[in-house]
Every structure is written in C-alpha cells, then in structure tokens.
Coordinates of C-alpha atoms (C1' of nucleotides) in Angstrom, one line a residue:
Chain A
X1 CA -72.8 70.9 78.0
X2 CA -72.2 73.4 75.3
X3 CA -73.1 76.3 77.5
X4 CA -71.7 75.1 80.8
X5 CA -68.5 77.0 80.5
X6 CA -66.7 78.4 83.5
X7 CA -67.4 81.9 82.3
X8 CA -71.1 81.4 81.8
X9 CA -71.6 79.8 85.1
X10 CA -69.6 82.6 86.9
X11 CA -71.7 85.2 85.1
X12 CA -75.0 83.5 85.9
X13 CA -73.9 83.4 89.6
X14 CA -72.9 87.0 89.5
X15 CA -69.3 86.1 90.2
X16 CA -66.0 86.8 88.6
X17 CA -63.8 84.1 87.2
X18 CA -61.4 84.4 90.1
X19 CA -64.2 84.3 92.6
X20 CA -65.6 81.1 91.2
X21 CA -62.2 79.6 91.0
X22 CA -61.8 80.3 94.7
X23 CA -64.4 77.6 95.4
X24 CA -63.8 75.3 92.5
X25 CA -60.3 75.1 91.2
X26 CA -61.3 73.1 88.1
X27 CA -64.3 72.9 85.9
X28 CA -64.9 69.2 86.4
X29 CA -65.0 69.8 90.2
X30 CA -67.7 72.4 89.7
X31 CA -69.8 70.1 87.4
X32 CA -69.4 67.2 89.7
X33 CA -70.6 69.3 92.6
X34 CA -73.7 70.4 90.7
X35 CA -74.5 66.8 89.8
X36 CA -74.1 65.9 93.4
X37 CA -76.5 68.6 94.4
X38 CA -79.2 67.3 92.0
X39 CA -78.7 63.8 93.3
X40 CA -79.0 65.0 96.9
X41 CA -82.2 67.0 96.2
X42 CA -83.8 64.0 94.5
X43 CA -82.7 61.7 97.3
X44 CA -84.2 64.0 99.9
X45 CA -87.5 64.1 98.1
X46 CA -87.7 60.3 98.1
X47 CA -86.6 59.9 101.7
X48 CA -89.4 62.3 102.5
X49 CA -92.0 60.1 100.9
X50 CA -90.6 57.0 102.6
X51 CA -90.8 58.6 105.9
X52 CA -94.5 59.3 105.5
X53 CA -97.0 57.1 107.4
X54 CA -98.8 55.6 104.5
X55 CA -100.3 52.2 103.7
X56 CA -97.6 50.0 102.2
X57 CA -99.2 49.8 98.8
X58 CA -99.5 53.6 98.5
X59 CA -96.0 54.2 99.8
X60 CA -94.6 51.7 97.3
X61 CA -96.4 53.3 94.4
X62 CA -95.7 56.9 95.4
X63 CA -92.0 56.2 95.9
X64 CA -91.6 54.8 92.4
X65 CA -93.6 57.6 90.8
X66 CA -91.2 60.0 92.4
X67 CA -88.4 58.5 90.2
X68 CA -90.0 59.6 87.0
X69 CA -90.0 63.1 85.6
X70 CA -93.6 64.2 85.8
X71 CA -93.1 67.8 86.6
X72 CA -90.8 70.7 85.8
X73 CA -88.4 70.1 88.7
X74 CA -87.8 66.5 87.9
X75 CA -87.5 67.3 84.3
X76 CA -84.7 69.7 85.0
X77 CA -83.0 67.1 87.1
X78 CA -83.4 64.5 84.3
X79 CA -81.8 67.0 81.9
X80 CA -78.8 67.4 84.2
X81 CA -78.4 63.7 84.7
X82 CA -78.6 63.0 81.0
X83 CA -76.1 65.7 80.0
X84 CA -73.6 65.0 82.8
X85 CA -73.7 61.3 82.4
X86 CA -72.8 61.7 78.7
X87 CA -70.2 64.2 79.6
X88 CA -68.4 62.3 82.4
X89 CA -68.7 58.9 80.7
X90 CA -65.4 59.2 78.8
X91 CA -63.4 61.0 81.5
X92 CA -60.3 59.2 82.7
X93 CA -61.1 60.6 86.2
X94 CA -63.2 57.5 86.8
X95 CA -66.1 59.7 87.9
X96 CA -68.8 57.1 88.0
X97 CA -71.6 59.4 87.2
X98 CA -73.7 56.6 86.0
X99 CA -74.1 55.1 89.4
X100 CA -77.0 57.1 90.8
X101 CA -78.0 54.6 93.5
X102 CA -81.4 53.9 92.1
X103 CA -80.9 50.2 91.6
X104 CA -80.0 49.4 95.2
X105 CA -82.9 51.7 96.3
X106 CA -85.3 49.7 94.2
X107 CA -84.0 46.5 95.6
X108 CA -84.8 47.8 99.1
X109 CA -88.2 48.9 97.9
X110 CA -88.9 45.5 96.5
X111 CA -87.9 43.9 99.8
X112 CA -90.3 46.3 101.6
X113 CA -93.1 45.4 99.2
X114 CA -92.5 41.7 99.7
X115 CA -92.4 42.0 103.5
X116 CA -95.6 44.0 103.3
X117 CA -97.3 41.2 101.5
X118 CA -97.7 43.2 98.3
X119 CA -96.0 40.7 96.1
X120 CA -97.1 37.3 95.1
X121 CA -94.9 34.6 96.6
X122 CA -93.7 33.0 93.4
X123 CA -92.2 35.9 91.6
X124 CA -88.6 36.1 90.6
X125 CA -87.7 39.1 92.6
X126 CA -84.3 39.8 91.0
X127 CA -85.9 39.7 87.6
X128 CA -88.8 41.9 88.6
X129 CA -86.5 44.4 90.1
X130 CA -84.5 44.6 86.9
X131 CA -87.7 44.9 84.9
X132 CA -89.1 47.6 87.1
X133 CA -85.8 49.5 87.0
X134 CA -85.6 49.4 83.2
X135 CA -89.2 50.5 82.9
X136 CA -88.7 53.4 85.3
X137 CA -85.6 54.7 83.5
X138 CA -87.0 54.0 80.1
X139 CA -90.2 56.0 80.9
X140 CA -88.0 58.8 82.3
X141 CA -85.9 58.8 79.2
X142 CA -88.9 59.0 76.9
X143 CA -90.7 61.6 78.9
X144 CA -87.5 63.7 78.6
X145 CA -86.9 63.1 74.9
X146 CA -90.4 63.1 73.7
X147 CA -92.5 65.1 76.1
X148 CA -95.1 65.9 73.5
X149 CA -95.9 62.2 73.1
X150 CA -95.4 61.0 76.6
X151 CA -96.7 63.5 79.1
X152 CA -96.7 63.2 82.9
X153 CA -100.1 61.6 83.3
X154 CA -99.4 59.0 80.7
X155 CA -96.1 58.1 82.4
X156 CA -98.0 57.6 85.6
X157 CA -100.7 55.4 84.0
X158 CA -98.1 53.1 82.4
X159 CA -96.2 52.8 85.6
X160 CA -99.3 52.1 87.7
X161 CA -100.4 49.6 85.2
X162 CA -97.1 47.8 85.5
X163 CA -97.1 47.9 89.3
X164 CA -100.7 46.5 89.4
X165 CA -99.7 43.7 87.1
X166 CA -96.6 43.0 89.2
X167 CA -98.6 42.8 92.4
X168 CA -101.3 40.6 90.8
X169 CA -99.0 38.1 89.1
X170 CA -100.4 34.6 89.2
X171 CA -98.2 32.3 87.3
Chain B
X1 CA -68.1 64.2 72.2
X2 CA -64.9 65.4 73.7
X3 CA -62.7 63.7 71.2
X4 CA -64.9 64.1 68.2
X5 CA -63.0 67.1 66.9
X6 CA -62.7 67.7 63.2
X7 CA -59.0 67.2 63.4
X8 CA -59.2 63.9 65.2
X9 CA -61.7 62.6 62.8
X10 CA -59.7 63.7 59.8
X11 CA -56.5 62.1 61.3
X12 CA -58.4 58.8 62.0
X13 CA -59.6 58.8 58.4
X14 CA -56.1 59.5 57.1
X15 CA -57.2 62.8 55.6
X16 CA -56.2 66.4 55.9
X17 CA -58.5 69.0 57.3
X18 CA -59.2 70.4 53.8
X19 CA -59.9 67.0 52.4
X20 CA -62.5 66.3 55.1
X21 CA -64.0 69.7 54.7
X22 CA -64.5 69.0 51.0
X23 CA -67.1 66.4 51.9
X24 CA -68.5 68.0 55.1
X25 CA -68.4 71.8 55.2
X26 CA -69.3 71.9 58.9
X27 CA -68.8 69.7 61.9
X28 CA -72.4 69.2 62.7
X29 CA -73.0 68.0 59.2
X30 CA -70.3 65.4 59.7
X31 CA -71.7 64.3 63.1
X32 CA -75.2 64.2 61.8
X33 CA -74.1 62.0 58.9
X34 CA -72.3 59.5 61.2
X35 CA -75.4 59.3 63.4
X36 CA -77.5 58.7 60.2
X37 CA -75.0 55.9 59.3
X38 CA -75.5 54.2 62.6
X39 CA -79.3 54.5 62.3
X40 CA -79.3 53.0 58.9
X41 CA -77.1 50.1 59.9
X42 CA -79.4 49.3 62.8
X43 CA -82.4 49.6 60.6
X44 CA -81.0 47.3 58.0
X45 CA -80.3 44.6 60.6
X46 CA -83.8 44.8 61.9
X47 CA -85.3 44.7 58.4
X48 CA -83.2 41.7 57.7
X49 CA -84.8 39.8 60.6
X50 CA -88.3 40.9 59.7
X51 CA -87.7 39.6 56.2
X52 CA -86.9 36.1 57.5
X53 CA -89.4 33.3 57.2
X54 CA -90.0 32.6 60.9
X55 CA -93.0 31.6 63.0
X56 CA -94.6 34.9 64.2
X57 CA -93.7 34.4 67.8
X58 CA -90.1 33.9 67.1
X59 CA -90.0 36.8 64.7
X60 CA -91.7 39.0 67.2
X61 CA -89.2 38.1 69.9
X62 CA -86.1 38.2 67.7
X63 CA -86.9 41.6 66.4
X64 CA -87.3 43.1 69.8
X65 CA -84.1 41.5 71.0
X66 CA -82.3 43.2 68.2
X67 CA -83.2 46.6 69.7
X68 CA -81.1 46.0 72.7
X69 CA -77.3 46.1 73.0
X70 CA -76.2 42.5 73.6
X71 CA -73.0 42.6 71.6
X72 CA -70.1 44.8 70.8
X73 CA -71.6 46.2 67.6
X74 CA -74.9 47.3 69.2
X75 CA -73.0 48.6 72.2
X76 CA -71.0 50.9 70.0
X77 CA -74.2 52.1 68.3
X78 CA -75.7 52.7 71.7
X79 CA -72.7 54.8 72.6
X80 CA -73.1 56.9 69.5
X81 CA -76.8 57.3 70.1
X82 CA -76.3 58.4 73.7
X83 CA -73.5 60.8 73.0
X84 CA -75.1 62.4 70.0
X85 CA -78.5 62.7 71.5
X86 CA -77.0 64.6 74.4
X87 CA -75.0 66.7 72.0
X88 CA -77.7 67.7 69.5
X89 CA -80.4 68.1 72.2
X90 CA -79.7 71.8 72.8
X91 CA -78.8 72.8 69.2
X92 CA -80.9 75.5 67.7
X93 CA -80.7 73.7 64.3
X94 CA -83.7 71.6 65.4
X95 CA -81.8 68.4 64.6
X96 CA -84.3 65.9 66.1
X97 CA -81.7 63.3 67.0
X98 CA -84.1 61.9 69.6
X99 CA -86.5 60.6 67.0
X100 CA -85.0 57.3 66.1
X101 CA -88.2 55.8 64.7
X102 CA -88.2 53.0 67.2
X103 CA -91.7 53.8 68.6
X104 CA -93.5 53.7 65.3
X105 CA -91.6 50.5 64.6
X106 CA -92.8 49.0 67.8
X107 CA -96.3 50.0 67.0
X108 CA -96.2 48.1 63.7
X109 CA -94.6 45.1 65.5
X110 CA -97.4 45.1 68.0
X111 CA -100.0 45.2 65.2
X112 CA -98.2 42.2 63.6
X113 CA -98.2 40.3 66.9
X114 CA -101.9 41.0 67.4
X115 CA -102.8 39.9 63.9
X116 CA -100.8 36.8 64.4
X117 CA -102.8 36.0 67.4
X118 CA -99.9 36.3 69.8
X119 CA -101.6 38.8 72.0
X120 CA -104.6 38.3 74.3
X121 CA -107.7 40.1 73.0
X122 CA -108.3 42.3 76.0
X123 CA -105.0 44.1 76.4
X124 CA -104.6 47.8 76.1
X125 CA -102.4 47.9 73.1
X126 CA -101.3 51.5 73.3
X127 CA -100.3 51.1 76.9
X128 CA -98.5 47.8 76.3
X129 CA -96.6 49.4 73.4
X130 CA -95.5 52.2 75.6
X131 CA -94.5 49.8 78.3
X132 CA -92.5 47.6 76.0
X133 CA -90.8 50.6 74.5
X134 CA -89.8 51.9 77.9
X135 CA -88.6 48.5 78.9
X136 CA -86.5 48.1 75.8
X137 CA -84.8 51.5 76.1
X138 CA -84.4 51.2 79.8
X139 CA -82.6 47.9 79.4
X140 CA -80.5 49.3 76.6
X141 CA -79.5 52.2 78.8
X142 CA -78.7 50.1 81.8
X143 CA -76.7 47.6 79.7
X144 CA -74.7 50.5 78.4
X145 CA -74.1 52.3 81.6
X146 CA -73.7 49.2 83.9
X147 CA -72.5 46.4 81.7
X148 CA -70.9 44.6 84.6
X149 CA -74.2 44.3 86.4
X150 CA -76.5 43.8 83.4
X151 CA -74.8 41.7 80.7
X152 CA -76.2 40.5 77.4
X153 CA -77.8 37.2 78.6
X154 CA -79.5 38.9 81.5
X155 CA -81.0 41.6 79.3
X156 CA -82.4 38.8 77.1
X157 CA -83.8 37.0 80.0
X158 CA -85.6 40.0 81.3
X159 CA -87.0 40.9 77.9
X160 CA -88.2 37.4 77.2
X161 CA -89.8 37.2 80.6
X162 CA -91.7 40.4 79.8
X163 CA -92.7 39.3 76.4
X164 CA -93.9 35.9 77.8
X165 CA -96.0 37.7 80.4
X166 CA -97.4 40.1 77.7
X167 CA -98.5 37.2 75.5
X168 CA -100.0 35.4 78.4
X169 CA -101.9 38.2 80.0
X170 CA -105.2 37.1 81.4
X171 CA -106.9 39.9 83.2
Chain C
dT1 C1' -52.9 66.7 24.8
dC2 C1' -55.5 70.4 26.8
dC3 C1' -58.9 71.9 29.9
dT4 C1' -62.2 71.5 33.4
dT5 C1' -63.6 69.5 37.6
dT6 C1' -62.7 67.1 41.7
dT7 C1' -59.9 66.1 45.5
dT8 C1' -56.3 67.0 48.8
dA9 C1' -53.1 69.7 51.4
dA10 C1' -51.0 73.6 54.0
dT11 C1' -51.6 77.5 56.4
dA12 C1' -54.1 81.2 58.5
dC13 C1' -57.5 83.3 61.5
dA14 C1' -60.6 84.4 65.0
dA15 C1' -63.0 83.0 68.8
dA16 C1' -63.6 80.4 72.9
dT17 C1' -62.0 78.3 76.9
dG18 C1' -59.6 76.3 81.0
dT19 C1' -56.4 77.7 84.0
dA20 C1' -52.7 80.6 86.2
dT21 C1' -51.0 84.9 88.2
dT22 C1' -51.2 88.8 90.7
dG23 C1' -53.3 92.2 93.4
dT24 C1' -56.9 94.2 96.4
dA25 C1' -60.7 94.4 99.7
dA26 C1' -63.1 92.3 103.5
dA27 C1' -63.3 89.6 107.4
dA28 C1' -61.5 87.0 111.2
dA29 C1' -58.2 86.1 114.6
dG30 C1' -54.7 87.4 117.7
Chain D
dC1 C1' -55.1 97.6 116.4
dT2 C1' -52.4 94.5 113.8
dT3 C1' -52.0 90.6 111.2
dT4 C1' -53.4 86.8 108.9
dT5 C1' -56.6 84.4 106.3
dT6 C1' -60.5 84.4 103.3
dA7 C1' -63.0 86.2 99.4
dC8 C1' -63.1 88.4 95.1
dA9 C1' -61.5 90.7 90.9
dA10 C1' -58.8 91.8 86.7
dT11 C1' -55.8 90.3 83.4
dA12 C1' -52.8 87.2 81.1
dC13 C1' -51.5 82.9 78.8
dA14 C1' -51.5 78.9 76.2
dT15 C1' -54.3 75.7 73.7
dT16 C1' -57.9 74.0 71.3
dT17 C1' -61.1 74.3 67.8
dG18 C1' -64.2 75.4 63.9
dT19 C1' -63.9 77.4 59.8
dA20 C1' -61.8 80.0 55.8
dT21 C1' -58.4 80.8 52.2
dT22 C1' -55.4 79.6 48.7
dA23 C1' -53.0 76.7 45.9
dA24 C1' -51.4 72.4 44.2
dA25 C1' -52.2 67.7 42.6
dA26 C1' -55.1 64.2 40.6
dA27 C1' -58.8 62.7 37.6
dG28 C1' -61.7 62.7 33.8
dG29 C1' -63.5 64.3 29.5
dA30 C1' -63.0 66.7 24.9

DNA sequence: TCCTTTTTAATACAAATGTATTGTAAAAAG
DNA sequence: CTTTTTACAATACATTTGTATTAAAAAGGA
C-alpha cells in the first residue's frame, strides 16, 4: 500500500487532489471502492462461466480454475486482494475485506456437483468443501508469492488432480 | 503495519527513539529482524517435534499440524507473517519475505514419509507435495481470516482427513 | 581513578500525507 | 438568460514519521 497515496492515485488518474476528493471524501473510501471493483470484475467472470451451457463436469472444473491466478489479470486481482486485506485487517471501521464470498460460492458449486452426480455418495461434503477451498486459496497464494516455482499450468495440474481424486473417492 | 512505527515500538519496549536506533539504524532493519525472530521461533518448534522419538506416522502428522495456526501463539505468528509479507513485497531491497522455507521442509518431510513406507508407491510425489503445501497454507490463511468459521479443531480434522487420504491412495 | 566504549536521551529536520478551505469553470435546471 | 448545482483546481494546514544530530550518562577496562 506504500504507493497508494491519494496524490499518486490522483496523478495516475490525471486528476487534481480536489477533483478526486469530489468523488471520494476519504482515502479508505477510495480504496474500498477499488477493492469492490476488483471483486465485481472477478464475480462477473465467474458468473459468465456458470451461465455457459457446458457438461456439468466441465463447468465444475472450469469454474474452480477461474478462482486461481493463472494469467496476468487474475494475478493483478490477487495482488490487490492480498494488499488490501492486509491493509483493512486492522482498521476499526469493521471493513470486512476478508469476506470475499468465495466460500459460499464453493458451497453452491459443491451442491451443483452433487446434484449432477459428479460426487460419490459417501463423501463428507462440508469437509471436502473446506478442503477444496483451502487448496484453491493456498494455490492462489503460492502462485502469487512464488510465480517462478508455481506457474499457471502447474496450478491447473494440481487443481485438476485434486478434483479428479475428489470425484473418484471410494472409501 | 499501520501501528508499527518506530516511535510505537520504542515506547512499547520502554526505550527512547535514540536508544532503539542504536540497535536498529533503520525501520526496515527492525521489521526484518522481528520477522526473522518469528521464523526462528516457529522453526525451533518444528525441529523439536522432529527430534522426538515417535512412530513415523505420528511424527509426520504432528509436524504438519504444527504448520497451521491452531493456537494463540501460532495465530500471532501468522499475523506477523501476513502483514510483513504484504509490506516487504514491493520493497526494492529484494527482501524475500515470501520465502519462509516451508516448501523445502515439506519436501524433506515427504521423503521421510516415503522412506518410512507411509506413502503408496504409485503417487506423484511432487504433485502431492504441492497439494499438501497449498492445503496447509490455505487452511492457515482461512483460520487467520475467518477464525469464527474455521477454528483450530476443524483445521486439524481437515488436515488429518487429507493426510489419511494421501497415505491410503490406491489409484 | 582515568579513559574509552557503549548505551540512552532529547531535540531537530525534512519529507510525506490525509484532509480542509476557498475559489473558479462548466454544466444543468429553471 | 439566470441561477443553481456539479466538477475541478490550487493552496493551506496539521500531523505523522523516518532519520539525523548532539550530548549526557552508564559501563567496562587500564
């Protein structure tokens, strides 16, 4: 957040301090708005995939792959999420930046997978949701922090491997 | 990092600005040192577990459980790690705060598990290491950001579930 | 005891930064 | 056309913050 000063942002936008202040009366307002923008953009992308007419298995996998930063755009979003979450974490304003809505989304997705017959009957759905959620965010974190070790294709391979194992569980 | 000013830290330590500066001539030096402290403390804890005389399976599981914030102490360390990683990420100094050494550690641990006969012969070890690593850090992240939803015992259950599945893989 | 080194304190300085104030131009409304 | 609202700009202000300077006190060794 070092460079996210009001002046820098105004300059980048080609505005004066006063002009920017006309729209955002405080810095946190501005930052919160930009985080909201990122969230909306990501949500729109995912909704797009869900709306496609695909076989359930493909739709399930594609949707989850969309949650992980495998290209420049998602990498930038990850950067914003990471920095802003750390920034807003200790603000008294109660800005719950941590709640990005991914968990409830994954719950729905798991319901969809189950109803589509993709999941074995005897799995512990709550646990598998939690596990998948952790795996997704863990991969996202590592792809962001160590891109040289964990590139896009590798992230995909690990994720697909996990999903295959999940859909093939037998015990 | 909002409150981690030189003055705050000096006051908390009962020192004057000059006194603190006698030991750390710059703020980043001070922050880097405190991050190093946290890292060393965590490393020591893990080394302690590894040195114990336990059955391989127990040692394997206990070591991995130690990587995840299930108590106040580890939660505080997680907080430091998160804040500092975000802080140092965009510093020109090339302070690689992201590299915490957990991945190589997990590699060794997987080697140990394999040599102890805990792992099926046909697994893709590199992929399983990556998967476990992501799961561990994902759970850590979620336990930190959403402690009300994901408490210590639940983290343990998910992790143990994963490790059981890993050690029982059949395909 | 004297001298050197280490440690601590007080103060100063310059730069950055969030926010407020005031004024002006453009646009919209009547 | 007049007036009112919106958009933008310039400048000012108060604070915070990292770092520097200078000097005094404490500690340790000869």
